[in-house]
Amino acid sequence: MSSSILHPPANLPPSVALQLSQQAPALLSKTPSSIAPYSLSSVYAAPETPELWTTYENLMLSCLRTGDQQSARVCLDRLLTRFGGSNERLMALQGLFQEATAESDADLQRILKEYDAILKSDPANTPVSKRRIALLKSMRKHVEAISALAQFLDCSPTDAEAWAEISDLYASQGLYQQSIFALEEVLLITPNAWNIHAKLGELLLTSAGTDGSTGKDNTTEKNLFESVRRFARSIELCDDYLRGFYGLKLATSRALVTLSGGSNKSKSDSTPSLKTIQSLNQLATAKLSEIVRRSVAREAGWEGYDAAELIAARELLDRDESKTILYSEDPGRRAGDHLSMPKSRQFGETMMAKVGPIATTTVVVALLDGGNLPRSGFCLAVIVRGMSGRAGSTFGRWGLIGQKEDGGFLFMQDRGRLGHQP
């Protein structure tokens, strides 16, 4: 029996669900149509195993996703024959089948009333309660779903799934602080869930971009740096988690702009240093590149990444290559020509920039870090090849950002002056 049917992944891709549902007719024909629940009758019946009922349930879910209602009905009927309609789990599965086969909003309203009737007689029926909340969410009754989840959590405060669900609902309504609180509750229950750490980092990063707080609590920058910590914790727990590295790349890129801009709003002992953020940004860039490269090459051990996430990671890496405007004394080049330079390089970081066979002074104006740094900052550099001596009459505070093959050094100054030293 296929292990993917017994233990399907939490987020089953559509292609895998289709593959499983296509096996339904063959599997149903090989398995017994009924097994007596009594021990004496079971002596003469087919052997009963827990895996059989798990297979029926998972097969039913895959068939509903792919529209094979006939096979799904067969699976459900066999489960009902064995365990009876009063089983709480099967009551929820029956409701799920009715939801999937409903043809109108009126049908969904009828199912919702049936859930209400069941919960009125048995308020502790957890599967049906969760099924009712899911139906409210699918009907876009988010306020009612949040209210129902809050009541559910009052009775079951250690249900991590419920906390994660209410976090999603809060986020859909723009209530990021409540959503963050809910995910923190999830981490109290499952502290090593790397995907939840990354999800919390995403919420913190989003709230840092929408809060706009400039008060004394410095909520925006605080959330930004906290998102970096959450993404870092995510990849610490799972060193090949793509979403963790993707989020770390985004968060550190924004944090570099904040720290490089000299903001003092949130400077405290808990604020990471510029060097630390640079190192994390480089780590995220390198790991994302490795994941994309090896996954595309279909190397062993690098399968299983979501195709959409790989595309997003590749686009993020592609944005790292900027267009830089240059002015050259070489008559073969014109002002306004473009060169490719790595945009992720930061002030003070070693960088090699090849500008072609230019023997005279070439001035490169580069907007680093996604073009977010102001030109009045440290965004001017000079590249000199085949020259000796100094170029530029004034030297201030310079940061070494590269060394040319001919032995010359490439400098960048914080106030935009140009300089070169052999």
PDB file of C-alpha atoms in Angstrom, residues 61-176:
ATOM      1  CA  LEU A  61     -10.223  13.493   0.664  1.00  0.00           C
ATOM      2  CA  SER A  62      -8.157  13.162  -2.523  1.00  0.00           C
ATOM      3  CA  CYS A  63     -11.200  12.066  -4.530  1.00  0.00           C
ATOM      4  CA  LEU A  64     -13.222  15.054  -3.303  1.00  0.00           C
ATOM      5  CA  ARG A  65     -10.433  17.411  -4.364  1.00  0.00           C
ATOM      6  CA  THR A  66     -10.348  15.968  -7.867  1.00  0.00           C
ATOM      7  CA  GLY A  67     -14.112  15.671  -8.365  1.00  0.00           C
ATOM      8  CA  ASP A  68     -14.386  11.884  -8.123  1.00  0.00           C
ATOM      9  CA  GLN A  69     -17.499  11.985  -5.968  1.00  0.00           C
ATOM     10  CA  GLN A  70     -18.452   8.388  -6.694  1.00  0.00           C
ATOM     11  CA  SER A  71     -15.229   6.933  -5.246  1.00  0.00           C
ATOM     12  CA  ALA A  72     -15.381   9.371  -2.336  1.00  0.00           C
ATOM     13  CA  ARG A  73     -18.915   8.191  -1.547  1.00  0.00           C
ATOM     14  CA  VAL A  74     -17.778   4.553  -1.574  1.00  0.00           C
ATOM     15  CA  CYS A  75     -14.969   5.334   0.884  1.00  0.00           C
ATOM     16  CA  LEU A  76     -17.343   7.227   3.174  1.00  0.00           C
ATOM     17  CA  ASP A  77     -19.966   4.460   3.087  1.00  0.00           C
ATOM     18  CA  ARG A  78     -17.398   1.843   4.072  1.00  0.00           C
ATOM     19  CA  LEU A  79     -16.263   3.971   7.001  1.00  0.00           C
ATOM     20  CA  LEU A  80     -19.874   4.510   8.096  1.00  0.00           C
ATOM     21  CA  THR A  81     -20.604   0.788   7.852  1.00  0.00           C
ATOM     22  CA  ARG A  82     -17.677   0.021  10.128  1.00  0.00           C
ATOM     23  CA  PHE A  83     -17.867   2.831  12.712  1.00  0.00           C
ATOM     24  CA  GLY A  84     -21.446   4.118  12.472  1.00  0.00           C
ATOM     25  CA  GLY A  85     -22.863   7.573  11.918  1.00  0.00           C
ATOM     26  CA  SER A  86     -22.521   8.630  15.563  1.00  0.00           C
ATOM     27  CA  ASN A  87     -18.730   8.709  15.385  1.00  0.00           C
ATOM     28  CA  GLU A  88     -17.618  12.345  15.782  1.00  0.00           C
ATOM     29  CA  ARG A  89     -14.905  12.117  13.152  1.00  0.00           C
ATOM     30  CA  LEU A  90     -17.294  10.570  10.652  1.00  0.00           C
ATOM     31  CA  MET A  91     -19.909  13.213  11.381  1.00  0.00           C
ATOM     32  CA  ALA A  92     -17.356  15.808  10.274  1.00  0.00           C
ATOM     33  CA  LEU A  93     -16.421  13.750   7.197  1.00  0.00           C
ATOM     34  CA  GLN A  94     -20.081  13.475   6.229  1.00  0.00           C
ATOM     35  CA  GLY A  95     -20.380  17.237   6.509  1.00  0.00           C
ATOM     36  CA  LEU A  96     -17.250  17.683   4.424  1.00  0.00           C
ATOM     37  CA  PHE A  97     -18.683  15.441   1.706  1.00  0.00           C
ATOM     38  CA  GLN A  98     -21.911  17.459   1.685  1.00  0.00           C
ATOM     39  CA  GLU A  99     -19.963  20.723   1.459  1.00  0.00           C
ATOM     40  CA  ALA A 100     -17.903  19.440  -1.464  1.00  0.00           C
ATOM     41  CA  THR A 101     -20.988  18.286  -3.347  1.00  0.00           C
ATOM     42  CA  ALA A 102     -23.154  21.326  -2.545  1.00  0.00           C
ATOM     43  CA  GLU A 103     -24.489  23.077  -5.634  1.00  0.00           C
ATOM     44  CA  SER A 104     -25.667  26.391  -4.190  1.00  0.00           C
ATOM     45  CA  ASP A 105     -25.332  28.763  -1.248  1.00  0.00           C
ATOM     46  CA  ALA A 106     -28.664  27.478   0.011  1.00  0.00           C
ATOM     47  CA  ASP A 107     -27.141  24.006   0.323  1.00  0.00           C
ATOM     48  CA  LEU A 108     -24.250  25.435   2.340  1.00  0.00           C
ATOM     49  CA  GLN A 109     -26.646  27.282   4.622  1.00  0.00           C
ATOM     50  CA  ARG A 110     -28.526  24.034   5.210  1.00  0.00           C
ATOM     51  CA  ILE A 111     -25.278  22.250   6.124  1.00  0.00           C
ATOM     52  CA  LEU A 112     -24.386  25.098   8.486  1.00  0.00           C
ATOM     53  CA  LYS A 113     -27.718  24.663  10.268  1.00  0.00           C
ATOM     54  CA  GLU A 114     -27.041  20.942  10.594  1.00  0.00           C
ATOM     55  CA  TYR A 115     -23.716  21.731  12.242  1.00  0.00           C
ATOM     56  CA  ASP A 116     -25.462  24.126  14.622  1.00  0.00           C
ATOM     57  CA  ALA A 117     -27.971  21.430  15.549  1.00  0.00           C
ATOM     58  CA  ILE A 118     -25.217  18.902  16.256  1.00  0.00           C
ATOM     59  CA  LEU A 119     -23.267  21.365  18.405  1.00  0.00           C
ATOM     60  CA  LYS A 120     -26.400  22.360  20.288  1.00  0.00           C
ATOM     61  CA  SER A 121     -26.823  18.786  21.453  1.00  0.00           C
ATOM     62  CA  ASP A 122     -23.075  18.160  21.873  1.00  0.00           C
ATOM     63  CA  PRO A 123     -21.012  21.374  22.277  1.00  0.00           C
ATOM     64  CA  ALA A 124     -17.840  19.329  22.858  1.00  0.00           C
ATOM     65  CA  ASN A 125     -17.904  17.792  19.370  1.00  0.00           C
ATOM     66  CA  THR A 126     -14.512  19.115  18.249  1.00  0.00           C
ATOM     67  CA  PRO A 127     -14.435  17.758  14.652  1.00  0.00           C
ATOM     68  CA  VAL A 128     -17.847  19.229  13.815  1.00  0.00           C
ATOM     69  CA  SER A 129     -16.963  22.510  15.522  1.00  0.00           C
ATOM     70  CA  LYS A 130     -13.840  22.828  13.370  1.00  0.00           C
ATOM     71  CA  ARG A 131     -15.811  21.850  10.282  1.00  0.00           C
ATOM     72  CA  ARG A 132     -18.339  24.606  11.024  1.00  0.00           C
ATOM     73  CA  ILE A 133     -15.549  27.183  11.371  1.00  0.00           C
ATOM     74  CA  ALA A 134     -14.022  26.053   8.079  1.00  0.00           C
ATOM     75  CA  LEU A 135     -17.402  26.393   6.369  1.00  0.00           C
ATOM     76  CA  LEU A 136     -17.852  29.928   7.733  1.00  0.00           C
ATOM     77  CA  LYS A 137     -14.425  30.823   6.397  1.00  0.00           C
ATOM     78  CA  SER A 138     -15.164  29.373   2.949  1.00  0.00           C
ATOM     79  CA  MET A 139     -18.411  31.379   2.873  1.00  0.00           C
ATOM     80  CA  ARG A 140     -16.345  34.526   3.605  1.00  0.00           C
ATOM     81  CA  LYS A 141     -18.038  35.067   6.941  1.00  0.00           C
ATOM     82  CA  HIS A 142     -14.723  35.942   8.536  1.00  0.00           C
ATOM     83  CA  VAL A 143     -16.108  37.866  11.497  1.00  0.00           C
ATOM     84  CA  GLU A 144     -18.342  34.956  12.477  1.00  0.00           C
ATOM     85  CA  ALA A 145     -15.464  32.519  11.956  1.00  0.00           C
ATOM     86  CA  ILE A 146     -13.196  34.570  14.240  1.00  0.00           C
ATOM     87  CA  SER A 147     -15.903  34.692  16.887  1.00  0.00           C
ATOM     88  CA  ALA A 148     -16.438  30.932  16.649  1.00  0.00           C
ATOM     89  CA  LEU A 149     -12.698  30.287  16.891  1.00  0.00           C
ATOM     90  CA  ALA A 150     -12.392  32.534  19.932  1.00  0.00           C
ATOM     91  CA  GLN A 151     -15.123  30.533  21.661  1.00  0.00           C
ATOM     92  CA  PHE A 152     -13.445  27.286  20.640  1.00  0.00           C
ATOM     93  CA  LEU A 153     -10.088  28.429  22.050  1.00  0.00           C
ATOM     94  CA  ASP A 154     -11.732  29.368  25.338  1.00  0.00           C
ATOM     95  CA  CYS A 155     -12.584  25.694  25.715  1.00  0.00           C
ATOM     96  CA  SER A 156      -9.419  24.303  24.098  1.00  0.00           C
ATOM     97  CA  PRO A 157      -6.547  26.792  24.567  1.00  0.00           C
ATOM     98  CA  THR A 158      -3.832  24.285  23.636  1.00  0.00           C
ATOM     99  CA  ASP A 159      -5.117  23.563  20.129  1.00  0.00           C
ATOM    100  CA  ALA A 160      -2.259  24.783  17.922  1.00  0.00           C
ATOM    101  CA  GLU A 161      -4.274  24.272  14.736  1.00  0.00           C
ATOM    102  CA  ALA A 162      -7.021  26.582  15.995  1.00  0.00           C
ATOM    103  CA  TRP A 163      -4.516  29.296  16.970  1.00  0.00           C
ATOM    104  CA  ALA A 164      -2.924  29.096  13.510  1.00  0.00           C
ATOM    105  CA  GLU A 165      -6.342  29.341  11.861  1.00  0.00           C
ATOM    106  CA  ILE A 166      -7.409  32.406  13.835  1.00  0.00           C
ATOM    107  CA  SER A 167      -4.043  33.985  13.035  1.00  0.00           C
ATOM    108  CA  ASP A 168      -4.764  33.614   9.308  1.00  0.00           C
ATOM    109  CA  LEU A 169      -8.207  35.131   9.755  1.00  0.00           C
ATOM    110  CA  TYR A 170      -6.853  38.094  11.718  1.00  0.00           C
ATOM    111  CA  ALA A 171      -4.212  38.686   9.037  1.00  0.00           C
ATOM    112  CA  SER A 172      -6.868  38.601   6.298  1.00  0.00           C
ATOM    113  CA  GLN A 173      -8.624  41.455   8.105  1.00  0.00           C
ATOM    114  CA  GLY A 174      -5.424  43.473   8.510  1.00  0.00           C
ATOM    115  CA  LEU A 175      -5.274  42.861  12.274  1.00  0.00           C
ATOM    116  CA  TYR A 176      -1.573  42.048  12.324  1.00  0.00           C
TER     117      TYR A 176
END
